[in-house]
XYZ file of C-alpha atoms in Angstrom:
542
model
C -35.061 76.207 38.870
C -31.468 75.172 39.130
C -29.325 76.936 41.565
C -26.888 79.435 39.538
C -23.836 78.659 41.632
C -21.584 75.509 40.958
C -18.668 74.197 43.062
C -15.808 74.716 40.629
C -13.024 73.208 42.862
C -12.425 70.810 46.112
C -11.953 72.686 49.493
C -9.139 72.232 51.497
C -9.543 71.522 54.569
C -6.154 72.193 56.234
C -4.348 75.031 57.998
C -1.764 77.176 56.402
C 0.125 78.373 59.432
C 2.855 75.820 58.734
C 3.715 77.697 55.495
C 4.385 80.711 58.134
C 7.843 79.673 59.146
C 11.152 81.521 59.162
C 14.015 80.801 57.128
C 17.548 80.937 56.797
C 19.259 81.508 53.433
C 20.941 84.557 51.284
C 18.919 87.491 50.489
C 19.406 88.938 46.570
C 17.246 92.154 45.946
C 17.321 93.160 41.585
C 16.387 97.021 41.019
C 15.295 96.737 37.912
C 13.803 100.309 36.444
C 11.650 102.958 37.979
C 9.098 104.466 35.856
C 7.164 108.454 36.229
C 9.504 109.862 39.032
C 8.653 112.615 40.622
C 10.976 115.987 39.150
C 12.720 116.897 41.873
C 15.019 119.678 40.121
C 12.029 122.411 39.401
C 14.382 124.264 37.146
C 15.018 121.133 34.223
C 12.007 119.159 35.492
C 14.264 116.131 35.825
C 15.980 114.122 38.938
C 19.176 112.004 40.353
C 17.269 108.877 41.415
C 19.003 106.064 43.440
C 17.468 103.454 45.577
C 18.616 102.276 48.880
C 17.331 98.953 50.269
C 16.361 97.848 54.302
C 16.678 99.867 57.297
C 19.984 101.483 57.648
C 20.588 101.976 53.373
C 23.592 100.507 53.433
C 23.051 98.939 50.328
C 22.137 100.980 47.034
C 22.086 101.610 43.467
C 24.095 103.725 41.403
C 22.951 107.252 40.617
C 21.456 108.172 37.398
C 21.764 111.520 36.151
C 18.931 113.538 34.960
C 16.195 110.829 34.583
C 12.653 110.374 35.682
C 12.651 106.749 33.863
C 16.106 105.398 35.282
C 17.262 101.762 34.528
C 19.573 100.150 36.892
C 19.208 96.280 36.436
C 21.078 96.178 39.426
C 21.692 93.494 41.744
C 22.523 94.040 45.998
C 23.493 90.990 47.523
C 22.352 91.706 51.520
C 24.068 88.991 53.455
C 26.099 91.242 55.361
C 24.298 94.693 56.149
C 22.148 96.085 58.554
C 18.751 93.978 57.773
C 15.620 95.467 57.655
C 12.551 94.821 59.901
C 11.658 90.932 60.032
C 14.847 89.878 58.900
C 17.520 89.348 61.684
C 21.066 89.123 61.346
C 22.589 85.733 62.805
C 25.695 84.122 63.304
C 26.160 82.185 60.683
C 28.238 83.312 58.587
C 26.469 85.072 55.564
C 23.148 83.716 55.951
C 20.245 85.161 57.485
C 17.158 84.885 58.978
C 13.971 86.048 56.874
C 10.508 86.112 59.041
C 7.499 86.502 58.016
C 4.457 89.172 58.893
C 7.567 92.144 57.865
C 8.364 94.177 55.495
C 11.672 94.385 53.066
C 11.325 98.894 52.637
C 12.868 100.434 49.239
C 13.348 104.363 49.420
C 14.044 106.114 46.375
C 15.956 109.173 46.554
C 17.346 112.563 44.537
C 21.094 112.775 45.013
C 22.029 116.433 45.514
C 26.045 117.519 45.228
C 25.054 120.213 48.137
C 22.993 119.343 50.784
C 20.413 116.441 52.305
C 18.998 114.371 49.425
C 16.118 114.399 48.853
C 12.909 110.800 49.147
C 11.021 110.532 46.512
C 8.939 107.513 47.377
C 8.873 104.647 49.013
C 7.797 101.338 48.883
C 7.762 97.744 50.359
C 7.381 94.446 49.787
C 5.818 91.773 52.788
C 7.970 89.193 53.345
C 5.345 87.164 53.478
C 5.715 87.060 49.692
C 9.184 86.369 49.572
C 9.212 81.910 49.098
C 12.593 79.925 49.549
C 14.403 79.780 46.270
C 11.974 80.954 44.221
C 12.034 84.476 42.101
C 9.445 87.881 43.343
C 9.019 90.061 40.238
C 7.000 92.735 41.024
C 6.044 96.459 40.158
C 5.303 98.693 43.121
C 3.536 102.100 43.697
C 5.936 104.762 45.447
C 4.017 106.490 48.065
C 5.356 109.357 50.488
C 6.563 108.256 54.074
C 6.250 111.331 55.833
C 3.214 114.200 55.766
C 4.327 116.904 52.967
C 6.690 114.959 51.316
C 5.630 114.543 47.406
C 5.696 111.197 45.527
C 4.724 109.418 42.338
C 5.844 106.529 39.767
C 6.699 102.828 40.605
C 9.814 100.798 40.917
C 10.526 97.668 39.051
C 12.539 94.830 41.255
C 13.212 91.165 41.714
C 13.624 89.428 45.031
C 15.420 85.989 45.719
C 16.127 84.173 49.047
C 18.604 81.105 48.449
C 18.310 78.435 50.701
C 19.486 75.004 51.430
C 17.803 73.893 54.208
C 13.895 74.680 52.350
C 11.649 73.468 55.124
C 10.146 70.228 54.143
C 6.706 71.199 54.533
C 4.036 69.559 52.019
C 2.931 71.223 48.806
C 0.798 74.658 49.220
C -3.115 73.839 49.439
C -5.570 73.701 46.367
C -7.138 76.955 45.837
C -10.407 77.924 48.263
C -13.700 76.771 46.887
C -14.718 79.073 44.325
C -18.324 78.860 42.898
C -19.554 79.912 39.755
C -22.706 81.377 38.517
C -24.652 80.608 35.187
C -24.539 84.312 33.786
C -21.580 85.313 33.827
C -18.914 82.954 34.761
C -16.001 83.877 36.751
C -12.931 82.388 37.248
C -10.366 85.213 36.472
C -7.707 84.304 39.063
C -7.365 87.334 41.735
C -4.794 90.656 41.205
C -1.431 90.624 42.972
C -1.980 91.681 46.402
C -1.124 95.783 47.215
C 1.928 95.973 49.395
C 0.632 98.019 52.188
C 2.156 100.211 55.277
C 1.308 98.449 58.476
C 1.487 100.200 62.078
C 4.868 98.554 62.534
C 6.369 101.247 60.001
C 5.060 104.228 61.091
C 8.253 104.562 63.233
C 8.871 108.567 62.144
C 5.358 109.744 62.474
C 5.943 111.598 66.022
C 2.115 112.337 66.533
C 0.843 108.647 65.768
C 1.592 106.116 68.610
C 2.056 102.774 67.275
C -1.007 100.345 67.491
C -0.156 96.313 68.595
C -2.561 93.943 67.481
C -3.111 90.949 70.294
C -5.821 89.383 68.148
C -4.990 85.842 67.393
C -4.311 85.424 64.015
C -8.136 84.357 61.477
C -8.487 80.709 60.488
C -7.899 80.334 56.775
C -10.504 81.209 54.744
C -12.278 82.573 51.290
C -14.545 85.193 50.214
C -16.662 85.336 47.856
C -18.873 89.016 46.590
C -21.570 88.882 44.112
C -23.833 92.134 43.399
C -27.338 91.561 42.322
C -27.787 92.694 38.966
C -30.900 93.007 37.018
C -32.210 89.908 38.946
C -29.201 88.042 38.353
C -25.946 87.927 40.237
C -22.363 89.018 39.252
C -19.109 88.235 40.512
C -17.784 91.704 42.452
C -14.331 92.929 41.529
C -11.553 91.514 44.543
C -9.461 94.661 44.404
C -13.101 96.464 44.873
C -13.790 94.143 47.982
C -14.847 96.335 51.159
C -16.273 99.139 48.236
C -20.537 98.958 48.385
C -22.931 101.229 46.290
C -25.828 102.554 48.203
C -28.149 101.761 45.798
C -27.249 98.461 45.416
C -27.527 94.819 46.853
C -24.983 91.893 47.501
C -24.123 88.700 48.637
C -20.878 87.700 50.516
C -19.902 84.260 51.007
C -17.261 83.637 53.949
C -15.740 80.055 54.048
C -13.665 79.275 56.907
C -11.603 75.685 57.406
C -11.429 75.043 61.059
C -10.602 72.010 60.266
C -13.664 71.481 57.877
C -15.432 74.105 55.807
C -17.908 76.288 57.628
C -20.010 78.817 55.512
C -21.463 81.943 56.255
C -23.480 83.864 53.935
C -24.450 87.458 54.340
C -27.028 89.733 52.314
C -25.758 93.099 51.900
C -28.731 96.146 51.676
C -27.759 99.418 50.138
C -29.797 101.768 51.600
C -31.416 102.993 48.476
C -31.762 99.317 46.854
C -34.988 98.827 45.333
C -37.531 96.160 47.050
C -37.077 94.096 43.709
C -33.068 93.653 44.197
C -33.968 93.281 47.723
C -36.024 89.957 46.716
C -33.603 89.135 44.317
C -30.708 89.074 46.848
C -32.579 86.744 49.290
C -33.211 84.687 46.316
C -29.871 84.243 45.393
C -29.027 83.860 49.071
C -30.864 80.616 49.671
C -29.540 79.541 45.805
C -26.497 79.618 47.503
C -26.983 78.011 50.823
C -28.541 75.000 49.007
C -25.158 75.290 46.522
C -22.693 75.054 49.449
C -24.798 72.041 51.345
C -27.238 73.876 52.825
C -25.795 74.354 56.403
C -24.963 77.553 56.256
C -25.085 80.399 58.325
C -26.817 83.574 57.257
C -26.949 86.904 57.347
C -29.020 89.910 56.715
C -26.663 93.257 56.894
C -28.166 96.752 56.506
C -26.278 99.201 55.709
C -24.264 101.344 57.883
C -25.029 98.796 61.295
C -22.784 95.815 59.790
C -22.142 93.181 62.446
C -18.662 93.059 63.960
C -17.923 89.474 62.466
C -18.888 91.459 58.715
C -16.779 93.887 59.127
C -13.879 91.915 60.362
C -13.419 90.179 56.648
C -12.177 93.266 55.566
C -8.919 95.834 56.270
C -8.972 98.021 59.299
C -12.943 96.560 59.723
C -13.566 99.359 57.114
C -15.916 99.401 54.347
C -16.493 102.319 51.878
C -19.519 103.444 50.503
C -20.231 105.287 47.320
C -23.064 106.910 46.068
C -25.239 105.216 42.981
C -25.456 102.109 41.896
C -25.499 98.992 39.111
C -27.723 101.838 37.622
C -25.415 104.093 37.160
C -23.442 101.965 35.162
C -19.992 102.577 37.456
C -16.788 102.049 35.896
C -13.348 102.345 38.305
C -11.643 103.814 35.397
C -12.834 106.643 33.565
C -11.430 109.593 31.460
C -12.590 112.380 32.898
C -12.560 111.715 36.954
C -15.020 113.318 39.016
C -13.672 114.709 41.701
C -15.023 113.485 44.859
C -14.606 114.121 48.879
C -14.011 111.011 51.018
C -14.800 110.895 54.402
C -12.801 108.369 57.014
C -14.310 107.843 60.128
C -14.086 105.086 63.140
C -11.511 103.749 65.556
C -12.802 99.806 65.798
C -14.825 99.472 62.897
C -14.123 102.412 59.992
C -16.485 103.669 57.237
C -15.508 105.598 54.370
C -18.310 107.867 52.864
C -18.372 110.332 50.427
C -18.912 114.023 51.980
C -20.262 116.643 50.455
C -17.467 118.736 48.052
C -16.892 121.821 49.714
C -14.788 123.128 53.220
C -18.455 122.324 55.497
C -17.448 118.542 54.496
C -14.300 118.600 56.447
C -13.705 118.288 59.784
C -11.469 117.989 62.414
C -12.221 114.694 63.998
C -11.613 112.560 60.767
C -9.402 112.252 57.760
C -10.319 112.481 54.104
C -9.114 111.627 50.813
C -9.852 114.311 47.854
C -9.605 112.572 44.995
C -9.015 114.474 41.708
C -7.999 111.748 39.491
C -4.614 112.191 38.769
C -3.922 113.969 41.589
C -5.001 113.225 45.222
C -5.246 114.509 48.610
C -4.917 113.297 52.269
C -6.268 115.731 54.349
C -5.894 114.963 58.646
C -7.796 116.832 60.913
C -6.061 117.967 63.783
C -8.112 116.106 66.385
C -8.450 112.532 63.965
C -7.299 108.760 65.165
C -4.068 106.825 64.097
C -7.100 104.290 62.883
C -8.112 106.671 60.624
C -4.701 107.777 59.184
C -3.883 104.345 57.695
C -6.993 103.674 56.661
C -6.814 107.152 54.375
C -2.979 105.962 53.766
C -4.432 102.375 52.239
C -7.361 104.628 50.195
C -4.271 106.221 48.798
C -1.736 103.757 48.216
C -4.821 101.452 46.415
C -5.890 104.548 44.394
C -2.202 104.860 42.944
C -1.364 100.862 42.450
C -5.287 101.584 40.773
C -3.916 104.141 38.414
C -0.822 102.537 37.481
C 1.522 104.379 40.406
C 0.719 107.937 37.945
C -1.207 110.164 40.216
C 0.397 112.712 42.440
C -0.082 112.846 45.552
C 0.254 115.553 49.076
C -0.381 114.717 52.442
C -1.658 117.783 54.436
C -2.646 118.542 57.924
C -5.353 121.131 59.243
C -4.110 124.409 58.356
C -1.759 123.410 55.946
C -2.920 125.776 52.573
C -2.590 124.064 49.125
C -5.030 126.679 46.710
C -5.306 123.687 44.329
C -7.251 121.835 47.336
C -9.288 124.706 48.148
C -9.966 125.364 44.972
C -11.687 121.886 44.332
C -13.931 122.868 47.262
C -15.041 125.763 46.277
C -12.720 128.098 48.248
C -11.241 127.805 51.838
C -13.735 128.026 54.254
C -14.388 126.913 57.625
C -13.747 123.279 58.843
C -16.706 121.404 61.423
C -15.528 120.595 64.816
C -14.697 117.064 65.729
C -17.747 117.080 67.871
C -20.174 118.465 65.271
C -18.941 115.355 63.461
C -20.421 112.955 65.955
C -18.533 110.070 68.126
C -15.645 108.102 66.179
C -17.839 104.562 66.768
C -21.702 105.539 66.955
C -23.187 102.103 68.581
C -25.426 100.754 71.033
C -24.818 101.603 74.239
C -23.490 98.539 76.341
C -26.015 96.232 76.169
C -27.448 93.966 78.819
C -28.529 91.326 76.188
C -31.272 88.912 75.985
C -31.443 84.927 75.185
C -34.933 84.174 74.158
C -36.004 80.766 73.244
C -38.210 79.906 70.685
C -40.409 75.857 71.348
C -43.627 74.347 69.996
C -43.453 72.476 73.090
C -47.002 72.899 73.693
C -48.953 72.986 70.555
C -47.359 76.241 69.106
C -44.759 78.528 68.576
C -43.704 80.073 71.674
C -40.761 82.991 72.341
C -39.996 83.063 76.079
C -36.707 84.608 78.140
C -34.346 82.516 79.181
C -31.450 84.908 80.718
C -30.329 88.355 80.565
C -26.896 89.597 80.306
C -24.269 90.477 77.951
C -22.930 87.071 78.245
C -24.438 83.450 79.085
C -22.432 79.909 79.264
C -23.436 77.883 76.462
C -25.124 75.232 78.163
C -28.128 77.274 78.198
C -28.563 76.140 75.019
C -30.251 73.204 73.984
C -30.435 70.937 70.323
C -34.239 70.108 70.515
C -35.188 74.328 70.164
C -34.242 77.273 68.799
C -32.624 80.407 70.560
C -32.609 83.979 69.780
C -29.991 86.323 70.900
C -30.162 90.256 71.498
C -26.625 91.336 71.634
C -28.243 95.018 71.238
C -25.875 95.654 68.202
C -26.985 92.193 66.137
C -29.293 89.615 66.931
C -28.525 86.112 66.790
C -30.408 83.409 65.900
C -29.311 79.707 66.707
C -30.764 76.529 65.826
C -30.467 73.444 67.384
C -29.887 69.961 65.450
C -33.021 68.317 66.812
C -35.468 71.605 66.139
C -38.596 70.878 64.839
C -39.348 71.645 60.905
C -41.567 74.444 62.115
C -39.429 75.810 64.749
C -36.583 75.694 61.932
C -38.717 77.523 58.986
C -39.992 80.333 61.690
C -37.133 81.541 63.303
C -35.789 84.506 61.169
C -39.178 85.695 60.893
C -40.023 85.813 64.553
C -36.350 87.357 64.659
C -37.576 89.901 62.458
C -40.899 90.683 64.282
C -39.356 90.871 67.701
C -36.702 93.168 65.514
C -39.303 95.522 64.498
C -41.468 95.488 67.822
C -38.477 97.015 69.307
C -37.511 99.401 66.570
C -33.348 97.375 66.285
C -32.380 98.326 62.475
C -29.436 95.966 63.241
C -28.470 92.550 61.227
C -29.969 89.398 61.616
C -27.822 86.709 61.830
C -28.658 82.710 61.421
C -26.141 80.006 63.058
C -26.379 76.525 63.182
C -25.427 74.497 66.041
C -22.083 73.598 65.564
C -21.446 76.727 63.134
C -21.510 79.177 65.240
C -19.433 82.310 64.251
C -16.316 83.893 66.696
C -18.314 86.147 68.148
C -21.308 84.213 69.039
C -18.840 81.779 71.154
C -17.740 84.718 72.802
C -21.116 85.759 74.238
C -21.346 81.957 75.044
C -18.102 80.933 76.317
C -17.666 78.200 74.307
């Protein structure tokens, strides 16, 4: 049967750090319009909006009186005030120096004649997005900045940044490989990306100690989700990426150009999939790995005891499950919400679950989002992570830019009262301890792990131990056999170039017998000499 998956484009094989680079130039920031404030003035149900730009606010709109749909169409040129985070003020005159990996921060406000004015939302725009001489038009969500503070709508605005000296860098890449399947094609380009808070903005959150990521920065790469459905496989939504239904199966397809393509293809298992999409999915699997050349790496990833390297493709290494499946015939946007109870928990690698809806759900070691539709909750637990708290700030944000910026939203800590809250649970009632909610990270404990290699050196199959310890040099390994690898959280499975046909064809399933012989529910992963994922090379010091 021909395989369902088609190369649509050609790969690129290049890296895009050199389209990283700071600039100087003239910053222009449009506020357009702001649409579904939040009524500040309980008495006429109406507000004073303005909006102040950077760090600092020296820059901002005009006020406009009694309006929860104001339109400015107003332009600040920022040359000359104090410049918000990634973007440094030289000397040179008016220009300026725009960085990227920042943020450019709008802050919408209530003017009051007496007394502090009132934020009604922020939001923020990477400056990452923001390319020489060339126009950002883009609606964003308003979200709160600080715990109790109340905000809804979006903001309209335009961002230039004029410059004369554009680096001369060559034209952007082609598009990452893409691959279609025969029912149904997809080729819908990807949403806007959803201008999130990062740890570097956290600055007024007293409790929650900023977090500095050393990790060098991921080659450039693509990914690819299909879910199995009804034998057949369907692209998966990219703003639902990192979302799985328990009862159902996928495939993920990880391309990474360092400098030439190097695939790695994982199997997804919902833990209530059926053995039929179970088949299905390994079907599809190899479909694919013939599709992309056929010297891929694979993948077999139960759920809830992901491999590090899975997890890593998506934000915070967090993934969210959700009860049901392609059975239940899901939609993301429905009329009549049910209200559900999400549970985040981790430090390293974070899952979101769905807990059960009333007060015994909570507790005080995690966060959790209660999400009513148009209305949504944050609750903290006293004793929960920073990890945690901008995880549940992303659920948030992405459930508002999801709805169109209209939901309204409350932050609330433990033993903060809201009766509306309460009320969705069933009454107030008392919250777990942090301990009865189990360690942030439940893994393996360290590990002294195993190298195992597999030869027909004699006749026949044969799995024998080579070393023990968490971590081996690499010249233990050799291209005539085929290793296996018990990191205690994952097992590995490497084959050499010069393996034998049989030694090739048997490895996963002697992977998965010594797997079950020592009762390891963890994933199973397949790497090819000269493929070999991140983490492997770690283990190996390659």
């Amino acid at each position: 049967m021909a395989s369902s998956y088609q190369s649509m484009v050609p790969e690129y094989g290049g890296s895009l750090d050199i389209f990283r680079k700071p600039m100087k130039g003239h910053l222009a920031v449009t506020i357009i319009e702001a649409h579904d404030l939040y009524p500040k003035d309980k008495m006429s149900g109406k507000s004073d909006p303005y909006v102040k730009v950077g760090h600092g606010g020296s820059k901002k709109t005009k006020v406009i009186k009694k309006n929860l749909n104001p339109f400015w169409n107003e332009t600040l040129e920022c040359e000359s005030y104090p410049i918000p985070i990634g973007m440094e003020l030289r000397d040179i005159g008016k220009e300026m120096t725009l960085k990227p990996g920042h943020q450019l921060k709008f802050e919408v406000f209530d003017h009051d004649i007496i007394g502090k004015n009132d934020r009604m939302g922020v939001a923020r725009v990477l400056t990452d997005h923001i390319l020489a001489n060339e126009k950002l038009d883009r609606w964003i969500a308003l979200v709160p900045r600080k715990r109790k503070e109340k905000a809804r709508g979006r903001i309209h605005i335009k961002v230039v940044f004029l410059t004369r000296d554009r680096p001369p860098y060559p034209a952007p890449p082609a598009p990452p490989p893409r691959y279609e399947c025969a029912e149904p094609l997809f080729m819908a380009p990807p949403p806007a990306p959803v201008v999130q808070m990062d740890a570097r903005d956290v600055e007024d959150e007293e409790d929650e100690k900023e977090i500095v990521d050393n990790t060098p920065p991921p080659p450039p790469a693509s990914l690819q989700i299909w879910r199995i459905e009804n034998n057949t496989i369907a692209e998966w939504p990219r703003d639902s990426y990192g979302t799985f239904f328990s009862g159902d199966s996928y495939i993920v397809l990880r391309t990474e150009y360092v400098p030439h393509p190097v695939s790695y293809i994982y199997t997804w298992i919902g833990r209530a999939s059926t053995p039929d999409e179970v088949q299905a999915a390994h079907a599809k699997a190899s479909e694919l790995e013939k599709a992309v050349g056929g010297d891929a790496s694979s993948s077999t990833q139960p759920q809830g005891a992901e491999s590090s390297a899975f997890l890593s493709y998506f934000p915070n290494n967090a993934l969210i499950y959700l009860e049901g499946g392609i059975d239940t015939q899901w939609r993301p946007e429905i009329k009549t919400p049910t209200v559900r109870l999400l549970q985040i928990k981790g430090k390293k690698n974070i899952r979101v679950t769905q807990a059960p809806l009333n007060s015994k759900g909570l507790n005080s070691g995690d966060c959790f989002i209660l999400d009513a539709g148009m209305e949504i909750w944050q609750w903290n637990g006293k004793q929960c992570n920073p990890a945690e708290r901008r995880k549940a700030g992303d659920i948030l944000r992405g459930f508002i830019n999801e709805r169109t910026g209209k939901p309204t939203t409350h932050i609330m800590d433990e033993g903060d009262d809201d009766a509306t809250f309460w009320a969705h649970l069933g009454g107030k009632g008392p919250v777990s301890t942090a301990a009865e909610s189990g360690a942030d990270d439940d893994v393996a404990e360290t590990h002294a792990g195993k190298l195992f290699r597999l030869s027909d050196d004699h006749g026949h199959l044969q799995l024998s131990l080579v070393a023990t310890g968490p971590s081996n040099n690499h010249t233990l390994l050799e291209a005539k056999d085929v290793f296996l690898f018990d990191a205690g959280v994952e097992i590995f499975v490497w084959i050499g170039k010069e393996a034998s046909a049989d030694e090739k064809k048997n490895a996963v399933p002697w992977a998965n017998q010594y797997a079950r012989d020592n009762q390891k529910a963890v994933p199973i992963t397949r790497l090819l000499q000269g493929g070999e994922s991140y983490y492997f090379k770690q283990a190996f010091s390659f």
